[in-house]
């Protein structure tokens, strides 16, 4: 077979039409589009070219159909509100499957289903599922188109809301088709809201199906998502591809797909450092990504807020890109006093989902302002006043906005080769036990810290909010293969780095509470104080205190000037209770035991060493 080389410049199709098929790559794509259309039976097929005109037309159509509410352009130009079905408000982990040939490859932390059986199930539910609708063909690139760390895919979807969201979150359009035409491999993702329309049937504002499937076939690099229109269930480039499928590709190719924000920190002397941080969903990634340091002279530039792809470079350093092009951020808690950068990013051109509507045609959510407006329409479309006794915005309500709109986006945020990392942070939401910051003694200890992260559940997925669960590397919902093998892959990545050039690893916890139930640490902009200490550790400018669980700041080494953190708060923030930590170690042993002996010996050794240090302390 001959492959086309070089870009094909006659690709641009008539609006919504098929591209020129003069290449094997595009013929293959078109054949697959035909095959899925034959199965799902849409009324129309629209090839998305990613143009402004196309996006405008799509948004106009959704407004006319009642699927989007156009916000008042005086307050929020180019912006829209979507209200989801009340049952379709977050990722559905219980309906998310990894269908590897061998169940052990999915591991105990994923739902597994036998691939052939699941394929049959998918054929069943997708049969005729797009009747009465348009099937959109959305070619997307994760990472700058053609970049050395970038990967491409195509999403077929019958949801215009998804098309608009993918258009913000990724690079979409004809440039990606050119890549496919040159023979670059691409990932197949298929999505249907599972709500076919009978002839003449009136559509609803948010079509979806009670039955949901978010299905991954890691061996054939495919995703099939059915029944949900929401976020991570429907924007398949994001969690399904850039984390679950990409983690599998990364294991094969020697890189890492991570649930991490990415920032550049610039100290008063003008020295720049790159930091990636993994926190579970709704635990502060977007906030740290947009940090405005409260210590004078420090600056942060945003590179990414949710996903990072990390690859060892020839220089022995770990290089990172943000494969996304937008932010799908949590609205509640985002306000002038917490994340003014996000507030400024959202000035316009934003799709809001499940926030409240103001009488003046703007949006509102809990935490945007200290005082709520006197009246609102809540996320379900019902009248709301402060006396209503329920939140006006859904706790997992979100904004979708282009990264380029962030006022502190790094000027070079989309350079294809990415940035070299100086530090990696792992964190979670822990009311007790876990100190504000711990430094790992070396790479293996850092991987151990990542593997033991647990966090209180949030509204970002189904489940009981507040319940503690294990979420190693913040990847429990997103690792596409056996998590114990993933721990091993992390250890191996360390060996691919030069020991003196590998990023330092830290564990952080912004969420420790005092006995009175309040947060002990002010968080947000003051998290720069922890980063300041981290930078001084990287530079070897300050010694650390040794503890059984890792290295800690010595008393006085954290810059607390201008905060109201009391010496008592500080003691509580760093208190290490030996018995509680021995219990944590027991729980880690139990967690490791669920992996049937697959947890690497180096991590078991770290656990033994931790116990030994605790018992001696
Ligand atoms: P996903 O998009 O679901 O992955 O979430 P995320 O990790 O990006 O979390 P985000 O930054 O949106 O924060 C989630 C919630 O945590 C918001 O309500 C924030 O206000 C709150 N939060 C973030 N940082 C801090 C902090 O330093 N301290 C405290 N107390 N709360 C924080
Ligand atoms: C998360 O839950 O980590 C998110 C939101 O970023 S979603 O895209 O819905 O997964
Ligand atoms: Mn996330």
Short mmCIF file of C-alpha atoms in Angstrom, two decimals, residues 111-479:
data_model
loop_
_atom_site.label_atom_id
_atom_site.label_comp_id
_atom_site.label_asym_id
_atom_site.label_seq_id
_atom_site.Cartn_x
_atom_site.Cartn_y
_atom_site.Cartn_z
CA UNK A 111 -14.67 -2.40 35.74
CA UNK A 112 -13.80 -5.09 33.24
CA UNK A 113 -15.99 -6.69 30.61
CA UNK A 114 -15.10 -9.37 28.08
CA UNK A 115 -14.31 -7.52 24.81
CA UNK A 116 -16.30 -9.72 22.40
CA UNK A 117 -19.37 -9.67 24.64
CA UNK A 118 -19.09 -5.91 25.15
CA UNK A 119 -18.70 -5.35 21.41
CA UNK A 120 -21.95 -7.25 20.90
CA UNK A 121 -23.62 -5.14 23.59
CA UNK A 122 -22.33 -1.97 21.93
CA UNK A 123 -23.62 -3.07 18.53
CA UNK A 124 -26.97 -3.60 20.20
CA UNK A 125 -27.28 -0.26 21.94
CA UNK A 126 -25.80 1.75 19.05
CA UNK A 127 -28.11 0.10 16.48
CA UNK A 128 -30.23 2.99 15.18
CA UNK A 129 -29.21 5.15 18.18
CA UNK A 130 -28.67 8.28 16.02
CA UNK A 131 -31.99 8.08 14.12
CA UNK A 132 -33.41 11.53 13.46
CA UNK A 133 -30.10 13.20 14.39
CA UNK A 134 -26.93 14.44 12.72
CA UNK A 135 -23.77 12.42 13.17
CA UNK A 136 -20.80 14.77 13.39
CA UNK A 137 -17.32 13.63 12.37
CA UNK A 138 -14.90 15.49 14.64
CA UNK A 139 -11.17 15.08 13.89
CA UNK A 140 -9.12 16.31 16.84
CA UNK A 141 -5.52 16.60 17.95
CA UNK A 142 -4.34 16.28 21.53
CA UNK A 143 -1.31 18.52 21.65
CA UNK A 144 -0.38 20.96 18.87
CA UNK A 145 -1.18 19.45 15.46
CA UNK A 146 1.89 17.53 14.28
CA UNK A 147 3.83 17.98 17.54
CA UNK A 148 6.28 15.25 18.61
CA UNK A 149 4.23 14.40 21.73
CA UNK A 150 0.82 14.93 20.08
CA UNK A 151 -1.73 12.25 19.16
CA UNK A 152 -4.81 12.49 17.00
CA UNK A 153 -8.26 10.93 17.02
CA UNK A 154 -11.73 11.21 15.59
CA UNK A 155 -14.97 11.40 17.56
CA UNK A 156 -18.23 10.48 15.92
CA UNK A 157 -21.07 11.98 17.94
CA UNK A 158 -24.76 12.84 17.66
CA UNK A 159 -24.44 15.61 20.26
CA UNK A 160 -23.96 19.17 19.00
CA UNK A 161 -23.11 20.19 22.59
CA UNK A 162 -20.22 17.72 22.51
CA UNK A 163 -19.03 19.10 19.16
CA UNK A 164 -18.99 22.64 20.55
CA UNK A 165 -17.18 21.43 23.70
CA UNK A 166 -14.58 19.40 21.78
CA UNK A 167 -14.01 22.50 19.63
CA UNK A 168 -12.95 24.40 22.76
CA UNK A 169 -11.12 21.58 24.55
CA UNK A 170 -9.02 20.29 21.63
CA UNK A 171 -7.64 21.35 18.24
CA UNK A 172 -10.30 20.38 15.74
CA UNK A 173 -10.59 20.42 11.99
CA UNK A 174 -9.00 20.14 8.58
CA UNK A 175 -5.38 20.27 9.83
CA UNK A 176 -6.05 16.99 11.63
CA UNK A 177 -7.48 15.45 8.46
CA UNK A 178 -4.23 16.38 6.73
CA UNK A 179 -2.38 14.41 9.40
CA UNK A 180 -4.66 11.43 8.82
CA UNK A 181 -4.09 11.78 5.06
CA UNK A 182 -0.33 11.51 5.61
CA UNK A 183 -0.86 8.17 7.36
CA UNK A 184 -0.53 9.20 11.01
CA UNK A 185 -2.30 6.71 13.28
CA UNK A 186 -5.49 7.92 14.94
CA UNK A 187 -7.82 6.71 17.69
CA UNK A 188 -11.48 5.87 17.01
CA UNK A 189 -14.07 7.20 19.43
CA UNK A 190 -17.83 6.84 19.00
CA UNK A 191 -20.42 8.66 21.09
CA UNK A 192 -24.19 8.66 21.11
CA UNK A 193 -26.53 10.21 23.64
CA UNK A 194 -28.76 7.19 23.01
CA UNK A 195 -31.93 9.12 22.24
CA UNK A 196 -33.07 8.43 18.67
CA UNK A 197 -35.92 10.58 17.37
CA UNK A 198 -38.95 9.15 15.60
CA UNK A 199 -40.02 11.06 12.47
CA UNK A 200 -41.52 14.39 13.58
CA UNK A 201 -40.70 13.75 17.26
CA UNK A 202 -39.85 16.89 19.26
CA UNK A 203 -36.33 16.78 20.73
CA UNK A 204 -35.64 17.58 24.40
CA UNK A 205 -33.13 20.16 25.69
CA UNK A 206 -30.65 17.53 26.91
CA UNK A 207 -31.14 14.16 25.26
CA UNK A 208 -29.57 11.22 27.11
CA UNK A 209 -30.38 7.68 28.17
CA UNK A 210 -30.76 6.15 31.63
CA UNK A 211 -28.57 3.28 30.44
CA UNK A 212 -24.96 4.41 30.11
CA UNK A 213 -21.77 2.80 28.84
CA UNK A 214 -18.33 4.40 28.72
CA UNK A 215 -16.34 1.61 27.12
CA UNK A 216 -12.65 1.37 26.28
CA UNK A 217 -10.92 -1.25 24.18
CA UNK A 218 -7.25 -0.65 25.04
CA UNK A 219 -5.92 -3.28 22.62
CA UNK A 220 -7.62 -1.80 19.55
CA UNK A 221 -7.39 1.79 20.87
CA UNK A 222 -11.15 2.43 20.65
CA UNK A 223 -13.73 4.18 22.81
CA UNK A 224 -17.51 3.70 22.70
CA UNK A 225 -19.64 5.97 24.87
CA UNK A 226 -23.41 5.68 25.08
CA UNK A 227 -26.21 7.40 26.97
CA UNK A 228 -24.53 10.47 28.52
CA UNK A 229 -23.90 13.96 27.18
CA UNK A 230 -21.83 15.15 30.15
CA UNK A 231 -18.17 16.17 30.37
CA UNK A 232 -15.79 13.30 30.77
CA UNK A 233 -18.46 10.84 29.57
CA UNK A 234 -18.94 12.65 26.27
CA UNK A 235 -15.82 14.67 25.41
CA UNK A 236 -13.95 11.47 24.59
CA UNK A 237 -10.69 13.22 23.72
CA UNK A 238 -10.35 14.09 27.40
CA UNK A 239 -10.55 11.36 30.02
CA UNK A 240 -11.26 8.44 27.68
CA UNK A 241 -8.51 9.13 25.16
CA UNK A 242 -5.96 11.49 26.75
CA UNK A 243 -5.87 9.45 29.98
CA UNK A 244 -7.30 5.93 29.69
CA UNK A 245 -6.19 5.07 26.15
CA UNK A 246 -3.10 7.31 26.25
CA UNK A 247 -1.89 5.66 29.48
CA UNK A 248 -1.88 2.35 27.59
CA UNK A 249 -0.02 3.87 24.61
CA UNK A 250 2.41 5.51 27.05
CA UNK A 251 3.17 2.18 28.73
CA UNK A 252 4.10 0.73 25.31
CA UNK A 253 6.04 3.78 24.12
CA UNK A 254 7.76 4.83 27.36
CA UNK A 255 5.84 7.89 28.50
CA UNK A 256 3.13 8.84 30.99
CA UNK A 257 -0.43 10.19 30.53
CA UNK A 258 -1.33 11.93 33.80
CA UNK A 259 -4.22 13.71 35.53
CA UNK A 260 -2.05 16.76 36.17
CA UNK A 261 -2.05 20.52 35.93
CA UNK A 262 1.05 22.18 34.52
CA UNK A 263 2.50 25.56 35.53
CA UNK A 264 5.58 27.73 35.23
CA UNK A 265 6.53 29.46 38.46
CA UNK A 266 8.77 32.53 38.28
CA UNK A 267 10.52 33.64 41.46
CA UNK A 268 11.49 37.22 42.37
CA UNK A 269 14.94 36.66 40.83
CA UNK A 270 13.29 35.75 37.50
CA UNK A 271 14.20 32.05 37.72
CA UNK A 272 11.54 29.82 36.10
CA UNK A 273 10.48 26.37 37.30
CA UNK A 274 7.98 23.94 35.79
CA UNK A 275 5.70 22.02 38.10
CA UNK A 276 3.10 19.33 37.37
CA UNK A 277 0.58 18.34 40.02
CA UNK A 278 -1.88 15.45 40.27
CA UNK A 279 -4.90 16.01 42.51
CA UNK A 280 -8.16 14.03 42.25
CA UNK A 281 -11.18 15.55 40.53
CA UNK A 282 -12.43 18.73 42.22
CA UNK A 283 -9.37 18.91 44.51
CA UNK A 284 -7.74 22.08 43.26
CA UNK A 285 -5.91 21.52 39.94
CA UNK A 286 -7.57 24.39 38.06
CA UNK A 287 -7.05 26.65 41.06
CA UNK A 288 -3.34 25.88 41.35
CA UNK A 289 -2.97 26.11 37.57
CA UNK A 290 -4.22 29.70 37.75
CA UNK A 291 -2.44 30.61 40.99
CA UNK A 292 -1.90 34.28 41.85
CA UNK A 293 0.84 34.13 44.46
CA UNK A 294 0.27 36.17 47.60
CA UNK A 295 4.04 36.47 48.17
CA UNK A 296 5.43 39.60 46.51
CA UNK A 297 7.59 39.12 43.43
CA UNK A 298 6.30 35.66 42.47
CA UNK A 299 4.41 34.94 39.26
CA UNK A 300 2.70 31.87 37.83
CA UNK A 301 2.05 31.17 34.16
CA UNK A 302 -0.63 28.63 33.32
CA UNK A 303 0.23 25.78 30.95
CA UNK A 304 -2.59 23.31 31.66
CA UNK A 305 -5.21 22.53 34.31
CA UNK A 306 -6.17 18.85 34.03
CA UNK A 307 -4.03 16.57 31.88
CA UNK A 308 -0.31 16.36 31.19
CA UNK A 309 1.65 13.98 29.00
CA UNK A 310 5.19 13.38 30.27
CA UNK A 311 8.07 11.97 28.27
CA UNK A 312 11.74 11.50 29.18
CA UNK A 313 13.90 13.64 26.91
CA UNK A 314 17.34 12.88 25.52
CA UNK A 315 18.69 15.35 28.05
CA UNK A 316 17.58 13.08 30.91
CA UNK A 317 14.84 15.46 32.00
CA UNK A 318 11.10 14.77 32.04
CA UNK A 319 9.29 16.89 29.42
CA UNK A 320 5.60 17.73 29.67
CA UNK A 321 2.85 19.03 27.41
CA UNK A 322 -0.75 19.88 28.09
CA UNK A 323 -2.58 17.95 25.37
CA UNK A 324 -5.76 20.00 25.76
CA UNK A 325 -6.66 23.41 24.37
CA UNK A 326 -9.27 24.50 26.91
CA UNK A 327 -10.47 24.27 30.49
CA UNK A 328 -13.51 22.26 31.63
CA UNK A 329 -13.49 23.71 35.12
CA UNK A 330 -15.60 23.42 38.28
CA UNK A 331 -17.70 26.60 38.67
CA UNK A 332 -18.71 26.54 42.38
CA UNK A 333 -15.99 27.98 44.57
CA UNK A 334 -14.53 29.97 41.66
CA UNK A 335 -14.66 33.65 42.64
CA UNK A 336 -12.77 36.90 43.02
CA UNK A 337 -11.33 35.86 46.38
CA UNK A 338 -10.31 32.33 45.32
CA UNK A 339 -9.51 32.25 41.60
CA UNK A 340 -9.68 35.70 40.05
CA UNK A 341 -7.76 34.40 37.02
CA UNK A 342 -10.56 31.98 36.19
CA UNK A 343 -13.14 34.70 36.70
CA UNK A 344 -11.26 36.88 34.20
CA UNK A 345 -10.85 33.98 31.77
CA UNK A 346 -14.63 33.57 31.69
CA UNK A 347 -15.39 37.08 30.38
CA UNK A 348 -16.96 35.65 27.22
CA UNK A 349 -16.88 32.84 24.63
CA UNK A 350 -17.72 30.36 27.37
CA UNK A 351 -20.19 27.48 27.57
CA UNK A 352 -21.53 27.12 31.10
CA UNK A 353 -23.26 23.93 32.17
CA UNK A 354 -25.61 23.61 35.15
CA UNK A 355 -24.88 27.00 36.72
CA UNK A 356 -27.67 29.41 37.73
CA UNK A 357 -29.13 32.13 35.48
CA UNK A 358 -29.52 35.72 36.67
CA UNK A 359 -32.53 37.84 35.72
CA UNK A 360 -30.20 40.08 33.69
CA UNK A 361 -29.12 37.17 31.51
CA UNK A 362 -25.74 36.53 33.15
CA UNK A 363 -24.72 33.48 35.20
CA UNK A 364 -24.04 32.86 38.90
CA UNK A 365 -22.82 30.03 41.10
CA UNK A 366 -22.02 29.53 44.77
CA UNK A 367 -18.75 31.29 45.54
CA UNK A 368 -18.71 33.63 42.52
CA UNK A 369 -19.66 36.45 44.88
CA UNK A 370 -19.98 36.40 48.67
CA UNK A 371 -23.66 37.35 48.55
CA UNK A 372 -26.06 35.57 46.20
CA UNK A 373 -28.34 37.64 43.97
CA UNK A 374 -31.88 38.08 45.35
CA UNK A 375 -33.37 35.88 42.65
CA UNK A 376 -32.12 33.38 40.15
CA UNK A 377 -33.22 30.51 37.98
CA UNK A 378 -31.42 27.44 39.34
CA UNK A 379 -29.54 24.83 37.30
CA UNK A 380 -32.75 22.82 36.84
CA UNK A 381 -34.61 25.85 35.47
CA UNK A 382 -36.60 26.44 38.67
CA UNK A 383 -37.04 29.82 40.41
CA UNK A 384 -34.54 30.26 43.25
CA UNK A 385 -33.99 32.70 46.11
CA UNK A 386 -31.40 32.63 48.92
CA UNK A 387 -34.21 31.22 51.11
CA UNK A 388 -34.66 28.19 48.84
CA UNK A 389 -32.29 26.14 50.98
CA UNK A 390 -30.60 24.37 48.06
CA UNK A 391 -27.66 25.29 45.85
CA UNK A 392 -28.54 27.37 42.79
CA UNK A 393 -25.74 25.83 40.73
CA UNK A 394 -25.07 22.09 40.67
CA UNK A 395 -21.95 21.26 42.76
CA UNK A 396 -20.35 19.82 39.58
CA UNK A 397 -21.47 22.67 37.33
CA UNK A 398 -18.72 23.62 34.90
CA UNK A 399 -17.36 26.18 32.45
CA UNK A 400 -15.82 25.30 29.09
CA UNK A 401 -13.43 27.94 27.81
CA UNK A 402 -10.43 28.21 25.56
CA UNK A 403 -7.03 28.13 27.32
CA UNK A 404 -5.80 31.02 25.18
CA UNK A 405 -8.31 33.25 26.95
CA UNK A 406 -6.59 32.86 30.33
CA UNK A 407 -4.90 36.18 31.21
CA UNK A 408 -1.87 34.40 32.68
CA UNK A 409 -1.50 31.65 30.07
CA UNK A 410 2.19 31.10 29.33
CA UNK A 411 3.06 32.81 26.03
CA UNK A 412 4.60 29.54 24.82
CA UNK A 413 1.91 27.25 26.32
CA UNK A 414 1.33 25.35 23.08
CA UNK A 415 4.90 24.85 21.97
CA UNK A 416 5.07 21.30 20.62
CA UNK A 417 8.08 20.08 22.63
CA UNK A 418 6.60 21.13 25.99
CA UNK A 419 8.55 22.10 29.10
CA UNK A 420 11.07 20.26 31.34
CA UNK A 421 9.71 19.48 34.81
CA UNK A 422 11.43 20.55 38.02
CA UNK A 423 8.88 19.15 40.47
CA UNK A 424 5.86 16.86 40.61
CA UNK A 425 3.23 17.21 43.34
CA UNK A 426 0.73 14.58 44.44
CA UNK A 427 -2.20 15.60 46.57
CA UNK A 428 -5.64 14.79 47.83
CA UNK A 429 -8.38 16.11 50.02
CA UNK A 430 -7.53 14.92 53.52
CA UNK A 431 -9.11 16.44 56.63
CA UNK A 432 -6.69 14.53 58.86
CA UNK A 433 -3.21 12.99 59.06
CA UNK A 434 -1.57 14.24 55.86
CA UNK A 435 0.68 17.30 56.40
CA UNK A 436 0.61 20.42 54.24
CA UNK A 437 3.73 19.29 52.38
CA UNK A 438 6.15 16.34 52.40
CA UNK A 439 9.20 15.93 50.20
CA UNK A 440 10.04 12.45 48.92
CA UNK A 441 13.56 11.27 49.65
CA UNK A 442 14.02 9.92 46.11
CA UNK A 443 12.08 8.82 42.99
CA UNK A 444 10.99 5.45 44.46
CA UNK A 445 9.74 7.12 47.63
CA UNK A 446 7.92 9.66 45.45
CA UNK A 447 6.25 6.89 43.48
CA UNK A 448 5.32 5.29 46.82
CA UNK A 449 3.70 8.57 47.94
CA UNK A 450 1.79 8.77 44.63
CA UNK A 451 0.62 5.18 44.98
CA UNK A 452 -0.79 5.75 48.48
CA UNK A 453 -2.82 8.91 47.82
CA UNK A 454 -6.32 8.77 49.21
CA UNK A 455 -8.89 11.53 49.05
CA UNK A 456 -12.40 12.41 50.12
CA UNK A 457 -14.94 11.95 47.34
CA UNK A 458 -16.23 15.05 45.54
CA UNK A 459 -19.18 15.87 43.27
CA UNK A 460 -17.10 15.33 40.11
CA UNK A 461 -18.30 11.73 39.93
CA UNK A 462 -21.18 9.69 41.33
CA UNK A 463 -20.76 8.45 44.94
CA UNK A 464 -21.01 9.75 48.50
CA UNK A 465 -19.28 13.12 48.82
CA UNK A 466 -16.74 13.12 51.67
CA UNK A 467 -16.15 9.37 51.80
CA UNK A 468 -12.43 8.52 51.82
CA UNK A 469 -11.16 6.45 48.96
CA UNK A 470 -7.80 5.45 47.51
CA UNK A 471 -6.91 7.52 44.47
CA UNK A 472 -3.26 6.81 43.63
CA UNK A 473 -1.74 9.47 41.36
CA UNK A 474 -5.33 10.88 41.12
CA UNK A 475 -5.66 8.24 38.39
CA UNK A 476 -8.10 5.68 39.88
CA UNK A 477 -10.88 6.61 37.43
CA UNK A 478 -8.49 7.13 34.53
CA UNK A 479 -5.78 4.46 34.38
#
